[in-house]
PDB file of C-alpha atoms and ligand atoms in Angstrom:
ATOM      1  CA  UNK A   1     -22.671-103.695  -6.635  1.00  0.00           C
ATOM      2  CA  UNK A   2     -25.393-102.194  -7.697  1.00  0.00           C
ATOM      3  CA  UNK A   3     -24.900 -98.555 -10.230  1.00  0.00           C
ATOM      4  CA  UNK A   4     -26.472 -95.959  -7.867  1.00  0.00           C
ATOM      5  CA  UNK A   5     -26.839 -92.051  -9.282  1.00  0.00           C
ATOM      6  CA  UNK A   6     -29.410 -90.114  -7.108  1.00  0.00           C
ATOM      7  CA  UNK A   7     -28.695 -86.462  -8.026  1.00  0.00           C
ATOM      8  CA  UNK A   8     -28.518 -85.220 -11.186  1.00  0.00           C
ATOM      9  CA  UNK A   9     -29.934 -82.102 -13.121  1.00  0.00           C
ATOM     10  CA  UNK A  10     -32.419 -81.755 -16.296  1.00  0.00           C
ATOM     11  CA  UNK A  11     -33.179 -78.539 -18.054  1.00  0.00           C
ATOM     12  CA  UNK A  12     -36.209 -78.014 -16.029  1.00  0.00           C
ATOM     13  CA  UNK A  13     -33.405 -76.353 -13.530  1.00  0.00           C
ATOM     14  CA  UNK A  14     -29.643 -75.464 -14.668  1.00  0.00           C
ATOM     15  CA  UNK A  15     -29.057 -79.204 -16.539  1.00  0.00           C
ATOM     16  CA  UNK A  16     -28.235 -79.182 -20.082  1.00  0.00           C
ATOM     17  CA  UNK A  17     -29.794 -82.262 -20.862  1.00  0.00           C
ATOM     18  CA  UNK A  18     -33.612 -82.679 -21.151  1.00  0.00           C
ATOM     19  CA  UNK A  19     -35.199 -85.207 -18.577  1.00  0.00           C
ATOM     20  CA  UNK A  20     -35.553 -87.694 -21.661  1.00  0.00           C
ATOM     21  CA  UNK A  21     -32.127 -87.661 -22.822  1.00  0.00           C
ATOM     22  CA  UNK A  22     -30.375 -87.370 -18.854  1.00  0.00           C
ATOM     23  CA  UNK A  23     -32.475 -90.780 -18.924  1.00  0.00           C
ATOM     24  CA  UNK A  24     -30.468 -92.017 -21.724  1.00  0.00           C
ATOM     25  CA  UNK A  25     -27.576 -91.269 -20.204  1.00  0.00           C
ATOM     26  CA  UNK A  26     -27.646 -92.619 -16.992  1.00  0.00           C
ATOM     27  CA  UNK A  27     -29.102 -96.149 -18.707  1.00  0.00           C
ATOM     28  CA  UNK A  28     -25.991 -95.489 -21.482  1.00  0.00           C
ATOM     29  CA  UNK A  29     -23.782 -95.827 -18.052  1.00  0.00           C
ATOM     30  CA  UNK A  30     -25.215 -98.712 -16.938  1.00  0.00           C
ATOM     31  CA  UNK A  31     -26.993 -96.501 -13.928  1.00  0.00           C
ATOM     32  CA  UNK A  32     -30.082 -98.792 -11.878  1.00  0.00           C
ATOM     33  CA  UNK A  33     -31.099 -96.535  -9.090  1.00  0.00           C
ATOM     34  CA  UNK A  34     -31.186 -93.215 -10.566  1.00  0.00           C
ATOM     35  CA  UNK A  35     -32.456 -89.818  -9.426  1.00  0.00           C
ATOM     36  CA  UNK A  36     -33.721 -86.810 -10.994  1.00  0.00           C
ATOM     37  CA  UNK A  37     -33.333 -83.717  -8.361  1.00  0.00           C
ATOM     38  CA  UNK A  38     -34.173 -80.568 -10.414  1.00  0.00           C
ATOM     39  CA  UNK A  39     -33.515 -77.255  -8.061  1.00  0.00           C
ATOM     40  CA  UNK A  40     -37.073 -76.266  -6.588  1.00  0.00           C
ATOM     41  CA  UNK A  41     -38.959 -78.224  -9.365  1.00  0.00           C
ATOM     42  CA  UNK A  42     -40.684 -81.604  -9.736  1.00  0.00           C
ATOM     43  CA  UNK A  43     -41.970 -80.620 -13.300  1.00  0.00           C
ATOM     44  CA  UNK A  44     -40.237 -82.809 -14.720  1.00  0.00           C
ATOM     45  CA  UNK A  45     -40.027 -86.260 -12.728  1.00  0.00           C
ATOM     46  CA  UNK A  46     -42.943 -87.543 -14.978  1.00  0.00           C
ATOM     47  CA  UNK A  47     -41.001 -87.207 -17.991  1.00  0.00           C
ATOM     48  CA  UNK A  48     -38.096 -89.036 -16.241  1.00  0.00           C
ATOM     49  CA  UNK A  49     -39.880 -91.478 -14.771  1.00  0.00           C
ATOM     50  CA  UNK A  50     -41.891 -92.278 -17.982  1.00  0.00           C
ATOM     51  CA  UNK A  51     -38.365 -92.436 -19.541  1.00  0.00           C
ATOM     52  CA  UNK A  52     -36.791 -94.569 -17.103  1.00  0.00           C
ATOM     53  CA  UNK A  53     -39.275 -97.206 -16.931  1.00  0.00           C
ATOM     54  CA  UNK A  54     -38.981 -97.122 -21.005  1.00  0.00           C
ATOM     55  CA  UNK A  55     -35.640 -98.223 -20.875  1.00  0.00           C
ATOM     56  CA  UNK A  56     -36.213-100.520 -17.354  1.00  0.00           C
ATOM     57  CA  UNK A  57     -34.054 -98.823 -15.113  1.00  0.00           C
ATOM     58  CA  UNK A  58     -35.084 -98.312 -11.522  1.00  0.00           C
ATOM     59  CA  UNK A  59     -36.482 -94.338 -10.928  1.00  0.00           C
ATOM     60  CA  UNK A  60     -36.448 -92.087  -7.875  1.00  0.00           C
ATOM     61  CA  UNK A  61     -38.239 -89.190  -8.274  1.00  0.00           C
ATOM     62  CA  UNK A  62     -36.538 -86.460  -6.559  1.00  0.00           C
ATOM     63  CA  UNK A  63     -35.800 -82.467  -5.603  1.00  0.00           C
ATOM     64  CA  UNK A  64     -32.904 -80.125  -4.128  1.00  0.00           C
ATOM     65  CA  UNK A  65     -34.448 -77.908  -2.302  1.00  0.00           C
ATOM     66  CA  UNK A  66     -33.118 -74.616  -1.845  1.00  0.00           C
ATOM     67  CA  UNK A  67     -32.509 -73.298   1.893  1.00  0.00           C
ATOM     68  CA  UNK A  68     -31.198 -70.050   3.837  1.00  0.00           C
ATOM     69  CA  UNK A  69     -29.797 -71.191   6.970  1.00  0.00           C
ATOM     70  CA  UNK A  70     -27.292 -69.026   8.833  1.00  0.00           C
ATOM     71  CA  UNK A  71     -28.178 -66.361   6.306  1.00  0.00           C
ATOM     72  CA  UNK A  72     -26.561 -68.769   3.943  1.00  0.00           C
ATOM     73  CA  UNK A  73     -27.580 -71.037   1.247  1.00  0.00           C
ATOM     74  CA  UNK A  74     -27.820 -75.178   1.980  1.00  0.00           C
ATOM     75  CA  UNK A  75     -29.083 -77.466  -0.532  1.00  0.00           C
ATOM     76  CA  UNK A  76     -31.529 -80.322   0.497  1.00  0.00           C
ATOM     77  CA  UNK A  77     -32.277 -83.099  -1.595  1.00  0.00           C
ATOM     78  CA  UNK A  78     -35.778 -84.941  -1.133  1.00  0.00           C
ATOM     79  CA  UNK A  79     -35.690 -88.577  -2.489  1.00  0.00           C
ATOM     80  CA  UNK A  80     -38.907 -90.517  -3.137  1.00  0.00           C
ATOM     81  CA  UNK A  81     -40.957 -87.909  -2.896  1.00  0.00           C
ATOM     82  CA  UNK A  82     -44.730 -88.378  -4.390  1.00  0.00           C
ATOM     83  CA  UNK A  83     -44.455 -85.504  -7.091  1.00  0.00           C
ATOM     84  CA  UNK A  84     -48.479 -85.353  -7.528  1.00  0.00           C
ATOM     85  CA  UNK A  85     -48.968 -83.871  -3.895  1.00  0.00           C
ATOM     86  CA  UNK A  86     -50.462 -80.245  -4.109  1.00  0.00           C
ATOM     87  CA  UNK A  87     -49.184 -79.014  -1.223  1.00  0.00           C
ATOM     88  CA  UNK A  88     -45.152 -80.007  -2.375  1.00  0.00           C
ATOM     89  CA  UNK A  89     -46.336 -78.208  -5.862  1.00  0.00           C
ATOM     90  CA  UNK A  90     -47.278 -75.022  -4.157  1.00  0.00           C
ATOM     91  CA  UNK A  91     -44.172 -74.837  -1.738  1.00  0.00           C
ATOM     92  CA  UNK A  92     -41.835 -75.245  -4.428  1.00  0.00           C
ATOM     93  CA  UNK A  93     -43.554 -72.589  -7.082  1.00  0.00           C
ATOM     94  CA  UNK A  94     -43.521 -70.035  -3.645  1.00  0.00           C
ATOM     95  CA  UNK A  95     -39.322 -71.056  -3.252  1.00  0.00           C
ATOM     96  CA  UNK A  96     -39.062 -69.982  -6.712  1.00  0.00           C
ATOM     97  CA  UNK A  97     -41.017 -66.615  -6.955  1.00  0.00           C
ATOM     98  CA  UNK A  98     -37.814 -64.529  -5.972  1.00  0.00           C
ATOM     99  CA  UNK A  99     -36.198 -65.703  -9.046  1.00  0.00           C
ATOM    100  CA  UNK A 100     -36.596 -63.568 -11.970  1.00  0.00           C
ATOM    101  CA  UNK A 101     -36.497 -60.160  -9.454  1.00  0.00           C
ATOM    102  CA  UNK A 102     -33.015 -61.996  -8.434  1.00  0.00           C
ATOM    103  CA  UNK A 103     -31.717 -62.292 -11.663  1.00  0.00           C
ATOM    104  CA  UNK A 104     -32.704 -58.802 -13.524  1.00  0.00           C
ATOM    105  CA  UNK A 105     -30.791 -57.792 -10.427  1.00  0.00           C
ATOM    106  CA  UNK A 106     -27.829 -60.020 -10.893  1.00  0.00           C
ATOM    107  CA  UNK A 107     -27.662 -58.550 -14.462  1.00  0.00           C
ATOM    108  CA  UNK A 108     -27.907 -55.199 -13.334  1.00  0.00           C
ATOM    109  CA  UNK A 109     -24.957 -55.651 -11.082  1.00  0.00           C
ATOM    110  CA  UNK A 110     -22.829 -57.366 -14.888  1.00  0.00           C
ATOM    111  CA  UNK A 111     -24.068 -54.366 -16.287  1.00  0.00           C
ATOM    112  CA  UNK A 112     -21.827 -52.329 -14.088  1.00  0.00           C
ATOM    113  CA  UNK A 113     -19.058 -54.723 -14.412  1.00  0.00           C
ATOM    114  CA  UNK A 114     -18.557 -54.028 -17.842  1.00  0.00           C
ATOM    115  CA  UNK A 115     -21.112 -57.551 -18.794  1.00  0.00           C
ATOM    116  CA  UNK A 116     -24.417 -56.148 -20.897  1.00  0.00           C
ATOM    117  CA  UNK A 117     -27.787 -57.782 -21.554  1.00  0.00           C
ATOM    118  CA  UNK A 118     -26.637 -60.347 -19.551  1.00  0.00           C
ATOM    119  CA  UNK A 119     -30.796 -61.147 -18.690  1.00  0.00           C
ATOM    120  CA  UNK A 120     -31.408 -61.947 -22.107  1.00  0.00           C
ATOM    121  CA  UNK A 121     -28.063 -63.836 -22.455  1.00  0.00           C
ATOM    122  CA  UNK A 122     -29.066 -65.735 -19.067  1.00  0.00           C
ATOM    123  CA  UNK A 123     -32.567 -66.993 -19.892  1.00  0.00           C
ATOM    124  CA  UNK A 124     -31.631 -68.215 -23.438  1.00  0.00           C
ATOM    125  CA  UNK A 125     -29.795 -71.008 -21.726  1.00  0.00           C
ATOM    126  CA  UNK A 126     -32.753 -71.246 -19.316  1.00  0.00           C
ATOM    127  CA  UNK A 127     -35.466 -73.564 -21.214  1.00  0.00           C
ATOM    128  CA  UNK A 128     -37.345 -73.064 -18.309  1.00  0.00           C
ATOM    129  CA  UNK A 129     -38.111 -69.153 -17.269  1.00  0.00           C
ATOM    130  CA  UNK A 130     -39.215 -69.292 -14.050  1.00  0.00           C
ATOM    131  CA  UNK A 131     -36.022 -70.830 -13.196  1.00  0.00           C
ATOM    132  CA  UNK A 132     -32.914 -68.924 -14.260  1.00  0.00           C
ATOM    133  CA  UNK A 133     -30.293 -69.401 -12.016  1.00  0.00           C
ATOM    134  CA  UNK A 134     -26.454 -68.307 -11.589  1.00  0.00           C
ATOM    135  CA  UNK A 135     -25.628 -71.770 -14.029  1.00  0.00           C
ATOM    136  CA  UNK A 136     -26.944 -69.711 -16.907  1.00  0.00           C
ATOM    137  CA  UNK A 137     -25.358 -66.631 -16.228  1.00  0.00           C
ATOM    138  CA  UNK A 138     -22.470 -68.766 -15.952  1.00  0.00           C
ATOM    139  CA  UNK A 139     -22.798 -70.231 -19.381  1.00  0.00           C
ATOM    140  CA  UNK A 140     -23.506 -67.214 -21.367  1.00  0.00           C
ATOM    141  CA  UNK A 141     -20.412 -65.444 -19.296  1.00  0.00           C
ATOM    142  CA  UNK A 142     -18.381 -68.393 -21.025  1.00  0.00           C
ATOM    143  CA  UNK A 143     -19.130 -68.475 -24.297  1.00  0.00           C
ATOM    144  CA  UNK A 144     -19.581 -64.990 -25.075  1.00  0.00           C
ATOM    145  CA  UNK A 145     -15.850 -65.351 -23.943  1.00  0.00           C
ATOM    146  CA  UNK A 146     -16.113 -63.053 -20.218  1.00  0.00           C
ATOM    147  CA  UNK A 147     -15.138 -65.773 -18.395  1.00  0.00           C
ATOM    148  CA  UNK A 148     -12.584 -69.174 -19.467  1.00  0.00           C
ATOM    149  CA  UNK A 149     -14.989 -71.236 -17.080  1.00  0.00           C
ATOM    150  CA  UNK A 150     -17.638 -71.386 -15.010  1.00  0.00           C
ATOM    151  CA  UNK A 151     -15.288 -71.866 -12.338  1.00  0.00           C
ATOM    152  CA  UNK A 152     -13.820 -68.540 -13.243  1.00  0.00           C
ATOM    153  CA  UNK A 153     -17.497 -67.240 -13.885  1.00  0.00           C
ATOM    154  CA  UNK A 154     -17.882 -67.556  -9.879  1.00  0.00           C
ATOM    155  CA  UNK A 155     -14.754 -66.748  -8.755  1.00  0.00           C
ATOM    156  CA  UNK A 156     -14.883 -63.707 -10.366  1.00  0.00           C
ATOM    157  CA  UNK A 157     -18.656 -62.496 -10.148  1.00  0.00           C
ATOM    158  CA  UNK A 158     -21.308 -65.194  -9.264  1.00  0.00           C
ATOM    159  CA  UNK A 159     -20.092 -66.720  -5.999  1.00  0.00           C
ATOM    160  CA  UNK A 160     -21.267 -65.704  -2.737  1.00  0.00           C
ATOM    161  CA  UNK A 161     -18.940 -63.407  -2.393  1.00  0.00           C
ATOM    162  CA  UNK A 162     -18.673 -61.710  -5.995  1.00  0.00           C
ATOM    163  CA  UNK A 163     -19.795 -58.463  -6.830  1.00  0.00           C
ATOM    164  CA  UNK A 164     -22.548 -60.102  -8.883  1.00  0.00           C
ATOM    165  CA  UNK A 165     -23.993 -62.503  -5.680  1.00  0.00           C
ATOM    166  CA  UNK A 166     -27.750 -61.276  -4.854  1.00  0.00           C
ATOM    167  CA  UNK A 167     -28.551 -62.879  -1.397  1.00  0.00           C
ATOM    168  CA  UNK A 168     -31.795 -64.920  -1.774  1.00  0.00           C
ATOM    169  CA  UNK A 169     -33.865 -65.816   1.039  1.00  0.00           C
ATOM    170  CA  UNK A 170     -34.928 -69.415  -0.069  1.00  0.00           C
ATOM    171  CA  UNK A 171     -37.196 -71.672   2.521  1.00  0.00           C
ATOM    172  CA  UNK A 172     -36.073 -72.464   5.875  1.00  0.00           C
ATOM    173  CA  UNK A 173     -34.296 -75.920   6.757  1.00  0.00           C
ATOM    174  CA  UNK A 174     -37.895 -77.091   8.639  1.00  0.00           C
ATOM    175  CA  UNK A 175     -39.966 -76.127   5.664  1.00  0.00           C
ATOM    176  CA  UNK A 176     -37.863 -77.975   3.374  1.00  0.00           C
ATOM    177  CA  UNK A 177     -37.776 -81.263   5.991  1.00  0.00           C
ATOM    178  CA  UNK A 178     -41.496 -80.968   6.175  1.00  0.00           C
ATOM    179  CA  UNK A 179     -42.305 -80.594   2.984  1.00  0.00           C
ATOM    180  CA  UNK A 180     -40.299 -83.633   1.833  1.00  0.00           C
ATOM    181  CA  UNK A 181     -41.431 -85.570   5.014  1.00  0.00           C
ATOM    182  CA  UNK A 182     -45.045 -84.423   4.173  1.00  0.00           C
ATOM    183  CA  UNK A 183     -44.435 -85.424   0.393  1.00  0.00           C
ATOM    184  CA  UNK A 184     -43.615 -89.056   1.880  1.00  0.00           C
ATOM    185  CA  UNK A 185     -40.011 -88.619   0.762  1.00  0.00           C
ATOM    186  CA  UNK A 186     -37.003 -88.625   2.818  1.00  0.00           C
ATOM    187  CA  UNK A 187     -34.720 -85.475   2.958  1.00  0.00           C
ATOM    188  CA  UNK A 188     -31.020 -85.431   3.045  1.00  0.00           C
ATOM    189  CA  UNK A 189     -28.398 -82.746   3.288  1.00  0.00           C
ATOM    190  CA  UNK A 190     -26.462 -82.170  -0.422  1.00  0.00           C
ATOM    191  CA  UNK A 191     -22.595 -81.887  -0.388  1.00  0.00           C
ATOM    192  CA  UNK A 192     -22.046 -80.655   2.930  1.00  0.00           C
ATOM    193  CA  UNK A 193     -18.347 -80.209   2.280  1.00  0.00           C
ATOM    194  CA  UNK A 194     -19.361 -77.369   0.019  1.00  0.00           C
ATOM    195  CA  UNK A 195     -20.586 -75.285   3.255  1.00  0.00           C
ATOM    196  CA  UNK A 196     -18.448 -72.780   4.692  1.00  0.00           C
ATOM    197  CA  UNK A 197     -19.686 -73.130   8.431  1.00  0.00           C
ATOM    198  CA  UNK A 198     -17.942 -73.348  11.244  1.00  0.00           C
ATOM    199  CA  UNK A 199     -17.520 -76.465  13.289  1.00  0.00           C
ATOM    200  CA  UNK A 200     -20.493 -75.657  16.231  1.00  0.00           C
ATOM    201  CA  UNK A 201     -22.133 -74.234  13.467  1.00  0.00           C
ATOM    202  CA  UNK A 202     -22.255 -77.307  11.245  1.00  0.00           C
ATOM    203  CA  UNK A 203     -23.188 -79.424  14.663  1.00  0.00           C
ATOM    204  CA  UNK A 204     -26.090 -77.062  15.326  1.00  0.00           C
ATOM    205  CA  UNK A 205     -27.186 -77.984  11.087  1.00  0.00           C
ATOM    206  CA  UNK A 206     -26.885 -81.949  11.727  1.00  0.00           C
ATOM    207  CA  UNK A 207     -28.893 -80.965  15.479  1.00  0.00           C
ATOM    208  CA  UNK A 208     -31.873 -79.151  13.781  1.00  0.00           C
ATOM    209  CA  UNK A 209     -31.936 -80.974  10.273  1.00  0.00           C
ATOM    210  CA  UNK A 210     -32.701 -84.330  12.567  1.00  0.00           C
ATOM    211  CA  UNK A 211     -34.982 -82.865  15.162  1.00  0.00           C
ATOM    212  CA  UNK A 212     -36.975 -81.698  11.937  1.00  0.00           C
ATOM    213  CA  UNK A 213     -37.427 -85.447  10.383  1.00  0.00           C
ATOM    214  CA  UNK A 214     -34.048 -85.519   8.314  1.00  0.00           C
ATOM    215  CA  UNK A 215     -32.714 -88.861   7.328  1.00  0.00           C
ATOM    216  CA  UNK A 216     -29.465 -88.676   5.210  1.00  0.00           C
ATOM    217  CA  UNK A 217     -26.730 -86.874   3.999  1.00  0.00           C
ATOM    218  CA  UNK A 218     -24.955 -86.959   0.907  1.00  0.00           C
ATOM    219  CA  UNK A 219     -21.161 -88.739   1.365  1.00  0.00           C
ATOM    220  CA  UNK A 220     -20.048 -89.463  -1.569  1.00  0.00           C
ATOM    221  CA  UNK A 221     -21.028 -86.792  -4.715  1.00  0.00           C
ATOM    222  CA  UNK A 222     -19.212 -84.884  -7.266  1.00  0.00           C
ATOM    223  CA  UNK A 223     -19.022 -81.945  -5.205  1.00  0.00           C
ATOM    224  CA  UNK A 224     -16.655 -83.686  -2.437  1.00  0.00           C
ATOM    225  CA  UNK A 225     -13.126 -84.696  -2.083  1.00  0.00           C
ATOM    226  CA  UNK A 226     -12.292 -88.626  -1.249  1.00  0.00           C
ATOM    227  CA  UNK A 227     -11.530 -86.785   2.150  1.00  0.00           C
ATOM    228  CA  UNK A 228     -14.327 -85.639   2.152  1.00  0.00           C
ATOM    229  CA  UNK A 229     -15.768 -88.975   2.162  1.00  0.00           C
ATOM    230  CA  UNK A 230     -14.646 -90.071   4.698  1.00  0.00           C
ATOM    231  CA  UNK A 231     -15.596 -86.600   6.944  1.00  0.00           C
ATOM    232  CA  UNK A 232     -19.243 -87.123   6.595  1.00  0.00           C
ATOM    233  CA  UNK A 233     -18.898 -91.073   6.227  1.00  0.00           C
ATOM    234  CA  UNK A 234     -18.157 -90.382  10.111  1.00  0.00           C
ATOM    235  CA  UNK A 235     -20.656 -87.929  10.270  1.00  0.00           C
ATOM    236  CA  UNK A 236     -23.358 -90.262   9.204  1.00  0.00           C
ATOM    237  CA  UNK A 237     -22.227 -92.912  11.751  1.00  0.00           C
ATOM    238  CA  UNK A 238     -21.844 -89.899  14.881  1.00  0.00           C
ATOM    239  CA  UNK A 239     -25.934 -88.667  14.026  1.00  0.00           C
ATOM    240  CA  UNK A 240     -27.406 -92.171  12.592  1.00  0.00           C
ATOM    241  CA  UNK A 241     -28.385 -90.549   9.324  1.00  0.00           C
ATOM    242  CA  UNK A 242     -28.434 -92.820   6.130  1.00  0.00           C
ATOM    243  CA  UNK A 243     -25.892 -92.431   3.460  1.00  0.00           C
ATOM    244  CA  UNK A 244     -26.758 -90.899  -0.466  1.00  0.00           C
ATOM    245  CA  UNK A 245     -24.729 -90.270  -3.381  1.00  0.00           C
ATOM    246  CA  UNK A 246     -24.978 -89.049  -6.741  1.00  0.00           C
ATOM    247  CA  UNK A 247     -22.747 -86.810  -8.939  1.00  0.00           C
ATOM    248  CA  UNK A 248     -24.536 -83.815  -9.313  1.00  0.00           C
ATOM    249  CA  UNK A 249     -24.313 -83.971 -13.010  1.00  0.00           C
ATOM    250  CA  UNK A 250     -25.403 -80.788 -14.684  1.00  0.00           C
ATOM    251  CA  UNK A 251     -23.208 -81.709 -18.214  1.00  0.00           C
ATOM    252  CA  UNK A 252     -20.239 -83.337 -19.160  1.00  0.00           C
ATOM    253  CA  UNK A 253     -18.355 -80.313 -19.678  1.00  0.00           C
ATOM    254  CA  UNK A 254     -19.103 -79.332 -16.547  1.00  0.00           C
ATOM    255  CA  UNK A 255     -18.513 -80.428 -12.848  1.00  0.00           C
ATOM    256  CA  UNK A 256     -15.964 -83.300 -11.398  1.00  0.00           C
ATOM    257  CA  UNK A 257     -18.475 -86.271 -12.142  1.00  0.00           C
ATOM    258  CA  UNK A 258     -20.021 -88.051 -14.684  1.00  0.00           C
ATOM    259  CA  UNK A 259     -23.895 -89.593 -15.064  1.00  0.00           C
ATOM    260  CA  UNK A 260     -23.115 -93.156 -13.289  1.00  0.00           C
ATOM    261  CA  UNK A 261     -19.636 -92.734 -12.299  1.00  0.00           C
ATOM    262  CA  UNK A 262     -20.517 -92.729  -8.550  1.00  0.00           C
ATOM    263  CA  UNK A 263     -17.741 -94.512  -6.415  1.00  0.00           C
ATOM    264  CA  UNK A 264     -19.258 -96.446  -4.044  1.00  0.00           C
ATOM    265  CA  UNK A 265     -20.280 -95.325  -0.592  1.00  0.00           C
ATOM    266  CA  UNK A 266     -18.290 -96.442   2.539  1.00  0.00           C
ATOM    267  CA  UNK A 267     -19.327-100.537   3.347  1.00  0.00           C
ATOM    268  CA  UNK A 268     -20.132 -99.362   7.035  1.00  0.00           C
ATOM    269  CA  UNK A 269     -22.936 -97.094   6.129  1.00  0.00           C
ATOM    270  CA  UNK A 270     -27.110 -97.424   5.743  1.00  0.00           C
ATOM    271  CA  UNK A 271     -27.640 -96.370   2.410  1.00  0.00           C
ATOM    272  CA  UNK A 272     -30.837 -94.211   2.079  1.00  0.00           C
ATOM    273  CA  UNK A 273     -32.189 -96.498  -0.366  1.00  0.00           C
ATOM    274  CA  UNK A 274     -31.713 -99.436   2.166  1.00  0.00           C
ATOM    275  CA  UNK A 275     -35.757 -99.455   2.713  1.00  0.00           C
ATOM    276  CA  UNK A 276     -36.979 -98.881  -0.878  1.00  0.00           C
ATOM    277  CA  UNK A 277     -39.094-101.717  -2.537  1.00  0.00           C
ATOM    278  CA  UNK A 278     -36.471-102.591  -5.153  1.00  0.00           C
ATOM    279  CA  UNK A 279     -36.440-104.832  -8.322  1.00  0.00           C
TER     280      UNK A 279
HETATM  281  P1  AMP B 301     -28.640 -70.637  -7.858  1.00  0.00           P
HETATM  282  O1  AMP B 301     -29.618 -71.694  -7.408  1.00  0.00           O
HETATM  283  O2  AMP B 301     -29.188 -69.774  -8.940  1.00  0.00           O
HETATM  284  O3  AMP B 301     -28.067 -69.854  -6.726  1.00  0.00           O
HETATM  285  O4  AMP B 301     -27.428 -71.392  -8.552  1.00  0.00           O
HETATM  286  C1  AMP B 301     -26.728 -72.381  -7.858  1.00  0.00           C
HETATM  287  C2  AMP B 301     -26.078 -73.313  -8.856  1.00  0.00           C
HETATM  288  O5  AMP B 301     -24.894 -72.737  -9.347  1.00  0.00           O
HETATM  289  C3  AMP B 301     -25.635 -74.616  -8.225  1.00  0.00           C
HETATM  290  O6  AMP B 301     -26.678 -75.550  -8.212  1.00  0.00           O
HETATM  291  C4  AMP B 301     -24.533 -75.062  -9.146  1.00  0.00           C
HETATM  292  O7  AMP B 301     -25.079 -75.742 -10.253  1.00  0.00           O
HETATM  293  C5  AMP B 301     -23.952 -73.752  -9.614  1.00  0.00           C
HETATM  294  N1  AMP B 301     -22.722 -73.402  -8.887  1.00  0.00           N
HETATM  295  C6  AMP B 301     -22.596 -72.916  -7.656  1.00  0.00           C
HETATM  296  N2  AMP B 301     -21.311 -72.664  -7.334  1.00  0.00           N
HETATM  297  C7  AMP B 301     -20.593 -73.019  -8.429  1.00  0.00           C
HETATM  298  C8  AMP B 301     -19.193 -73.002  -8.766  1.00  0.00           C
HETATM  299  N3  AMP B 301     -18.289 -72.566  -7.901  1.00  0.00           N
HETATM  300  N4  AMP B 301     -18.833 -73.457  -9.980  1.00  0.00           N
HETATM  301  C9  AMP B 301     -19.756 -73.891 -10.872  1.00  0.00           C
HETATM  302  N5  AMP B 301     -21.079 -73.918 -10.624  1.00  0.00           N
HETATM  303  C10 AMP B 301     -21.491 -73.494  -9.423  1.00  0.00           C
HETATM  304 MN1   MN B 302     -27.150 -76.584 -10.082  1.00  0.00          MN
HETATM  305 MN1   MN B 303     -26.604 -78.256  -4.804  1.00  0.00          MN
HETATM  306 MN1   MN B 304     -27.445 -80.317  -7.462  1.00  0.00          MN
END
C-alpha cells in the first residue's frame, strides 16, 4: 500500500514547518507520494521538490486555492500543477492582494475585544508577509494566553461567525478550476465535510465544480470524520470524480492528523494519482 500525503502546509502559508524540514517529515514517516499545497502560493514547491528528490521520495507539487462560493469560503486543492507557468503566478499573487487590508482589519476588530497589537503579534508567526492568515492570529491568541486553543481561538473570534471574521472575496470556483486546469494540474475539492451548505446547495457545488474541468475530491483528510468517509466516498462514485487524501498537516500540535498518517482511501475508488507517471 503505498504511503500517500497530498496536502500539507509549509511556512510559505500558515505551516510551521519550512518546506525543507515538512520534507523531512513526511520521508521521517515513511510518506512516497507527497504533496505540498501552500494556501494561494507555489513559492515554495521548488524548495520541496528540490528536498524531496534529495531524500528520493516521490513529489507533487501542489496549491489550495482559496474560493468564495455562495458568499462563502471553499478550499480547492490543485495537484500537479506546473509551478513555473506565469499566468498561475499572477492569479495567485491577485487571490492574495486582499490580505494584509483583511488582517489590519481583523486586528482592529481584537482591538475592540479587549486583544491589542494583535497585527504585529499576527505577522511574527507569519514568515511570509504577504500571507498572514487567521492561523497566525490564532497562534499569537494562544500563547499570549487569550485563547487555550486554536480551536477556542475560532470559536470565540476567528470563525466565520466570530466577531473577529472579515468576509474575503477570494477567486471564484471557475477561476480556480481554470487556473489549475490551465496550469496542467488537476483540481479537487478540500474537506468538503467542513462546508456548511445545504444539501441542493452542495449538489449545485459538485454540478458546477465538474462542468468547470474538476476531477477529485478529497475523502479521506484530517479535516473529516470516518463518516465522513464514507459520505463523499459515495459522492465520488454518484459524480465520477477521483479520490485524494492528505492530512492537512499545519503542525503536530495542531489539527487531527499527522504528516503520513493518512488511512487509506475506500478500495472502490479512482485515486487522483491513478494516471501519474510513478516510480
Ligand atoms: P484564512 O485563509 O486566513 O481564512 O485562514 C484559514 C485557515 O485557518 C485554514 O486553512 C486553517 O488552517 C485555519 N482554520 C480554519 N478554521 C479553523 C478551526 N476551526 N480551527 C483551527 N484552524 C482553523
Ligand atoms: Mn491552513
Ligand atoms: Mn483548507
Ligand atoms: Mn489545507
Amino acid at each position: 500500500m503505498l504511503n500517500v500525503d497530498l496536502h500539507s502546509h509549509s511556512t510559505i502559508s500558515d505551516g510551521v514547518l519550512a518546506p525543507e524540514a515538512l520534507a523531512q517529515r513526511a520521508h521521517e514517516h515513511r510518506v512516497q507520494l507527497w504533496a505540498l499545497t501552500d494556501h494561494d502560493e507555489i513559492s515554495g514547491l521548488a524548495r520541496a521538490q528540490q528536498a524531496a528528490t534529495e531524500l528520493g521520495m516521490q513529489f507533487i507539487p501542489g496549491v489550495e486555492i482559496s474560493v468564495t462560493w455562495l458568499d462563502k469560503t471553499v478550499h480547492i486543492v490543485g495537484l500537479n500543477i506546473d509551478y513555473e507557468q506565469a499566468e498561475l503566478i499572477d492569479s495567485l499573487a491577485y487571490v492574495r492582494r486582499g490580505r494584509t487590508d483583511r488582517a489590519l482589519k481583523i486586528a482592529e476588530r481584537l482591538d475592540s475585544l479587549g486583544v491589542p497589537e494583535a497585527y504585529e503579534g499576527a505577522a511574527a508567526y507569519a514568515t511570509n508577509p504577504q500571507l498572514i492568515s487567521r492561523t497566525h492570529f490564532g497562534r499569537f491568541m494562544v500563547e499570549q494566553g487569550y485563547c487555550a486553543s486554536m480551536k477556542e481561538a475560532f470559536e470565540r473570534f476567528l470563525g466565520d461567525h466570530g466577531p473577529a471574521f472579515v468576509p474575503m472575496q477570494w477567486a471564484t470556483l471557475q477561476e480556480a478550476v481554470e487556473w489549475i486546469t490551465s496550469a496542467g494540474g488537476k483540481a479537487v475539492i478540500a474537506h468538503p465535510g467542513r462546508y456548511r451548505f445545504t444539501r441542493q446547495q452542495f449538489e449545485l457545488l459538485f454540478e458546477r465544480f465538474k462542468e468547470y474541468g474538476g476531477i477529485g475530491i478529497e475523502v479521506v483528510t484530517g479535516s473529516h470524520s470516518v463518516s465522513d468517509y464514507q459520505v463523499y466516498a459515495q459522492v465520488a462514485q454518484r459524480y465520477g470524480f477521483e479520490a485524494s487524501c492528505g492530512s492537512d498537516f499545519h503542525w503536530a500540535q495542531e489539527g487531527r492528523m499527522d504528516l503520513g498518517k493518512v488511512p487509506p482511501l475506500p478500495r472502490q475508488l479512482t485515486p487522483i494519482w491513478h494516471d501519474w507517471p510513478l516510480s
